[in-house]
CSV table of C-alpha atoms in Angstrom, one decimal:
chain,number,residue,atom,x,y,z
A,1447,UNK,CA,-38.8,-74.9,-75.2
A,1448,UNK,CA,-41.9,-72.7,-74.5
A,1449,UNK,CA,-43.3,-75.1,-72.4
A,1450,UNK,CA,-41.0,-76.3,-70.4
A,1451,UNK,CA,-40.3,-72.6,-69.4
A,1452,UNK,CA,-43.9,-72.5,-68.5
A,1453,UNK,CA,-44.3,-75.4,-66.4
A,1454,UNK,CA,-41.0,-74.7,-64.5
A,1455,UNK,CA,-43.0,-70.6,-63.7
A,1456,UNK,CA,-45.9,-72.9,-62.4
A,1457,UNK,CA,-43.8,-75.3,-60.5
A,1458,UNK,CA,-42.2,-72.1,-59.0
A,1459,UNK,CA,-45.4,-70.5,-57.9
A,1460,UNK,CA,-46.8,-73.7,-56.4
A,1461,UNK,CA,-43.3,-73.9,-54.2
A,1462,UNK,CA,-43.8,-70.5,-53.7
A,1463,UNK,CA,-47.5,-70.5,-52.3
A,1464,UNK,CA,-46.4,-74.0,-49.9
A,1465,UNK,CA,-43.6,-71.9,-48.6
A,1466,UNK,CA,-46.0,-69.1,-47.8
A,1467,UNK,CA,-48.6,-71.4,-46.6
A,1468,UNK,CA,-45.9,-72.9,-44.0
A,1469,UNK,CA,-45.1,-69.5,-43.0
A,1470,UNK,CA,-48.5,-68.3,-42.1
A,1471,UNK,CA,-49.4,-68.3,-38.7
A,1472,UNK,CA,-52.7,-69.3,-38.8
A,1473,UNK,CA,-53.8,-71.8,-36.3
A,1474,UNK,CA,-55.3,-74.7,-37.9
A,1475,UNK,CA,-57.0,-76.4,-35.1
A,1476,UNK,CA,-58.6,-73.0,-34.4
A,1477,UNK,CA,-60.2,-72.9,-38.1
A,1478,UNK,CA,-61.1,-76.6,-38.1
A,1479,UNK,CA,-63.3,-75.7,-34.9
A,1480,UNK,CA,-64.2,-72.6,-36.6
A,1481,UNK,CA,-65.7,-74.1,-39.7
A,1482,UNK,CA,-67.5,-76.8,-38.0
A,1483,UNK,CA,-69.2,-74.9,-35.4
A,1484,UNK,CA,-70.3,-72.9,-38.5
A,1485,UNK,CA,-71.7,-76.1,-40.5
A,1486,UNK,CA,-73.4,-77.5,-36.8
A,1487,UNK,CA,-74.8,-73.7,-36.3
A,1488,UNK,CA,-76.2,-74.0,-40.1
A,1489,UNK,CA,-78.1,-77.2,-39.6
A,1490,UNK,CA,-79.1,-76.3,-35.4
A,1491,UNK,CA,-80.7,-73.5,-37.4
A,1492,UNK,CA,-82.8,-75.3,-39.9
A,1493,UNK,CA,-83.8,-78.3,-37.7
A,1494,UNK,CA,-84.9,-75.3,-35.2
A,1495,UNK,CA,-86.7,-73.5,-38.2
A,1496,UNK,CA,-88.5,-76.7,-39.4
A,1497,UNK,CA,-89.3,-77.7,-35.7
A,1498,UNK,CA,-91.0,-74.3,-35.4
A,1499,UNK,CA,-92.7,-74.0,-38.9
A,1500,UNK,CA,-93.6,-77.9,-39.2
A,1501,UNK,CA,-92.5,-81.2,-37.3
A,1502,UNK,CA,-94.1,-83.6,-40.2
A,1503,UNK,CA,-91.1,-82.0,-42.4
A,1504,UNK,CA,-88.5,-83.7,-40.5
A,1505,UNK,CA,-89.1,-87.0,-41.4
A,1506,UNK,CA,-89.5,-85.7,-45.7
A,1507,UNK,CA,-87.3,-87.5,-47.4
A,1508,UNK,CA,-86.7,-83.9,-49.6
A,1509,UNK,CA,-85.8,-82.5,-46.0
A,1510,UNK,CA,-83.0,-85.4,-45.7
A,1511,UNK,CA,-81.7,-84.5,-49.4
A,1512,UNK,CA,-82.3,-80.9,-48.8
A,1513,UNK,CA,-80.1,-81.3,-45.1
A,1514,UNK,CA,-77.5,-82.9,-46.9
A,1515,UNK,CA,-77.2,-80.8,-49.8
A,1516,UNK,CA,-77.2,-77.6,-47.8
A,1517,UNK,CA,-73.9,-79.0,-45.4
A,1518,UNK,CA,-72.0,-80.2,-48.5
A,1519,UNK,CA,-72.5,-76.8,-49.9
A,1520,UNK,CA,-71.5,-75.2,-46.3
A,1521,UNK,CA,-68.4,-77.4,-46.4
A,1522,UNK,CA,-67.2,-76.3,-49.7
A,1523,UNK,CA,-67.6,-73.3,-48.9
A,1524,UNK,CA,-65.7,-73.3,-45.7
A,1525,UNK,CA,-62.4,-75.4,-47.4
A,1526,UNK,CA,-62.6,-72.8,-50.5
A,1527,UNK,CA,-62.2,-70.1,-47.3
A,1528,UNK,CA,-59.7,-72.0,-46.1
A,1529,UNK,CA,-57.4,-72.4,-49.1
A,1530,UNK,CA,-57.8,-68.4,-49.5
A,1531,UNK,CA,-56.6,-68.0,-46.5
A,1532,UNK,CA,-53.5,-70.2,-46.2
A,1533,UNK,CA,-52.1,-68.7,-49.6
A,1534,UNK,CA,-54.8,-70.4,-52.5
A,1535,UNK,CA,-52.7,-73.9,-52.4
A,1536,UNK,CA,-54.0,-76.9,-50.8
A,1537,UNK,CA,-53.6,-80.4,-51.1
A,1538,UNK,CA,-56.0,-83.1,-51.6
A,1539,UNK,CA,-54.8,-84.2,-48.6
A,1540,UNK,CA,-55.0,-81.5,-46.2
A,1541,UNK,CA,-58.3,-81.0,-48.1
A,1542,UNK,CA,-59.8,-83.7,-46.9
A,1543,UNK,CA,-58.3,-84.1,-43.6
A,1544,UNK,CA,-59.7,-80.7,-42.9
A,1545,UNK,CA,-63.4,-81.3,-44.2
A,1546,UNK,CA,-63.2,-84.5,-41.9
A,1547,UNK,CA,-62.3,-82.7,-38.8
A,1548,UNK,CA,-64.6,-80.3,-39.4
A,1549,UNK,CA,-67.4,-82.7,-40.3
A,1550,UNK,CA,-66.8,-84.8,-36.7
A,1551,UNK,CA,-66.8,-81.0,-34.9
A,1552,UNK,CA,-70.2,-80.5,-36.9
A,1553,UNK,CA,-71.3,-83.7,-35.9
A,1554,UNK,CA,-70.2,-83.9,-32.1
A,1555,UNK,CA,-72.0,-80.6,-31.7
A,1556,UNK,CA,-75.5,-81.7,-33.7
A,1557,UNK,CA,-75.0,-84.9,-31.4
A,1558,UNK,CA,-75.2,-82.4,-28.1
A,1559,UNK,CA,-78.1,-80.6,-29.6
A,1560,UNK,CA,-80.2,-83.5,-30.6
A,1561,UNK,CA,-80.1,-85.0,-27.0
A,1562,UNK,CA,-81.2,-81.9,-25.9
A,1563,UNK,CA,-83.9,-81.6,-28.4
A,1564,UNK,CA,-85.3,-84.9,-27.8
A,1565,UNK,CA,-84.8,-85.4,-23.6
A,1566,UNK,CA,-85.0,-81.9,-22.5
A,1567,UNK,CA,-86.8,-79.2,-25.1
A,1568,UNK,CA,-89.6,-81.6,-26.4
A,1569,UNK,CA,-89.4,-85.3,-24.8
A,1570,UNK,CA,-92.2,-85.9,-26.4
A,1571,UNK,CA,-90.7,-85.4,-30.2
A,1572,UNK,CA,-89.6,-89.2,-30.8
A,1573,UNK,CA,-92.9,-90.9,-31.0
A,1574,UNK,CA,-94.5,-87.8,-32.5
A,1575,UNK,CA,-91.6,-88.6,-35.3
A,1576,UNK,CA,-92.6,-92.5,-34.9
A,1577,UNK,CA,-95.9,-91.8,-35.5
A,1578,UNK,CA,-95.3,-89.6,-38.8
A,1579,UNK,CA,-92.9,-92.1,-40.0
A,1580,UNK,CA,-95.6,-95.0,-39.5
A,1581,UNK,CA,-97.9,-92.8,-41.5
A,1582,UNK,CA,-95.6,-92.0,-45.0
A,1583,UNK,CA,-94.3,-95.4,-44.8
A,1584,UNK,CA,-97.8,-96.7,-45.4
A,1585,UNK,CA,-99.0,-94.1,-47.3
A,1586,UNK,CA,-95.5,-95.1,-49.7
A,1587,UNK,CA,-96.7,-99.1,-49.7
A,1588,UNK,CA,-100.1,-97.8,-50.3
A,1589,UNK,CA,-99.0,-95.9,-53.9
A,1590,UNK,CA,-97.3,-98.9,-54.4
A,1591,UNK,CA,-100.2,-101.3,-54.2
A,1592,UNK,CA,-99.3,-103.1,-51.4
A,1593,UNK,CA,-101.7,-105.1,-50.0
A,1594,UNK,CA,-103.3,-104.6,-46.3
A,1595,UNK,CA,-102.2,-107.7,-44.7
A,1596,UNK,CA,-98.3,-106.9,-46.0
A,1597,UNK,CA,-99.2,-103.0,-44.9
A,1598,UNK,CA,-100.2,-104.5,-41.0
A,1599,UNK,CA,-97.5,-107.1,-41.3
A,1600,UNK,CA,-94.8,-104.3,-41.6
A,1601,UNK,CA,-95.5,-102.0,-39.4
């Protein structure tokens, strides 16, 4: 009998915090644009920072990894925020439909800033990045024992 008592308190809180959530007024296309203006200002910055410092680390495969470890954690972060402020109860649901939203503002904005990156603030940057590209990818089939002609055929 304990336990039923029990799961009928949970049950009541969890109605509870939905009811609260619904009666909120925050606006949830506003936070959506919020967060992923956040998570496209947290990546402008590093691809600025690794621009700056060192081009040849943009094409590191531990700078991909690093990228994409860095925005999950963003994200988290920003739907933890997010279930705080609604009340502390969200579905898997709206979970995910907000990460998504907030993902595609993320990525229209990194989409802006990489056209202007590439056409207007260095036009030169793709086939510097070719160039560096070329050069791990052989240096890659060269650890690996690859032989010349395969190297030259490749490439």
């Amino acid at each position: 009998m304990c336990f039923h008592s029990f799961f009928l308190t949970i049950n009541a809180l969890i109605l509870l915090k939905k009811t609260n959530m619904d009666s909120n007024n925050i606006n949830y296309k506003e936070e959506v644009l919020k967060a992923g203006l956040i998570m496209a200002g947290v990546s402008i910055i590093i691809t600025m920072l690794v621009y700056v410092i060192n081009i040849e680390l943009m094409v590191s495969w531990w700078f991909g990894l690093l990228s994409l470890t860095l925005s999950m954690g963003v994200a988290i972060y920003l739907g933890i925020s997010y279930r705080n402020l609604i009340g502390g109860f969200l579905s898997y649901k709206e979970a995910l439909k907000f990460s998504f939203f907030a993902f595609l503002v993320s990525y229209a904005v990194g989409i802006v800033f990489n056209i202007l990156l590439y056409t207007v603030i260095d036009p030169g940057l793709p086939e510097v990045m070719k160039e560096l590209t070329v050069e791990a990818t052989v240096g890659i089939m060269e650890s690996f024992g690859t032989p010349q002609e395969a190297i030259d055929a490749s490439i």
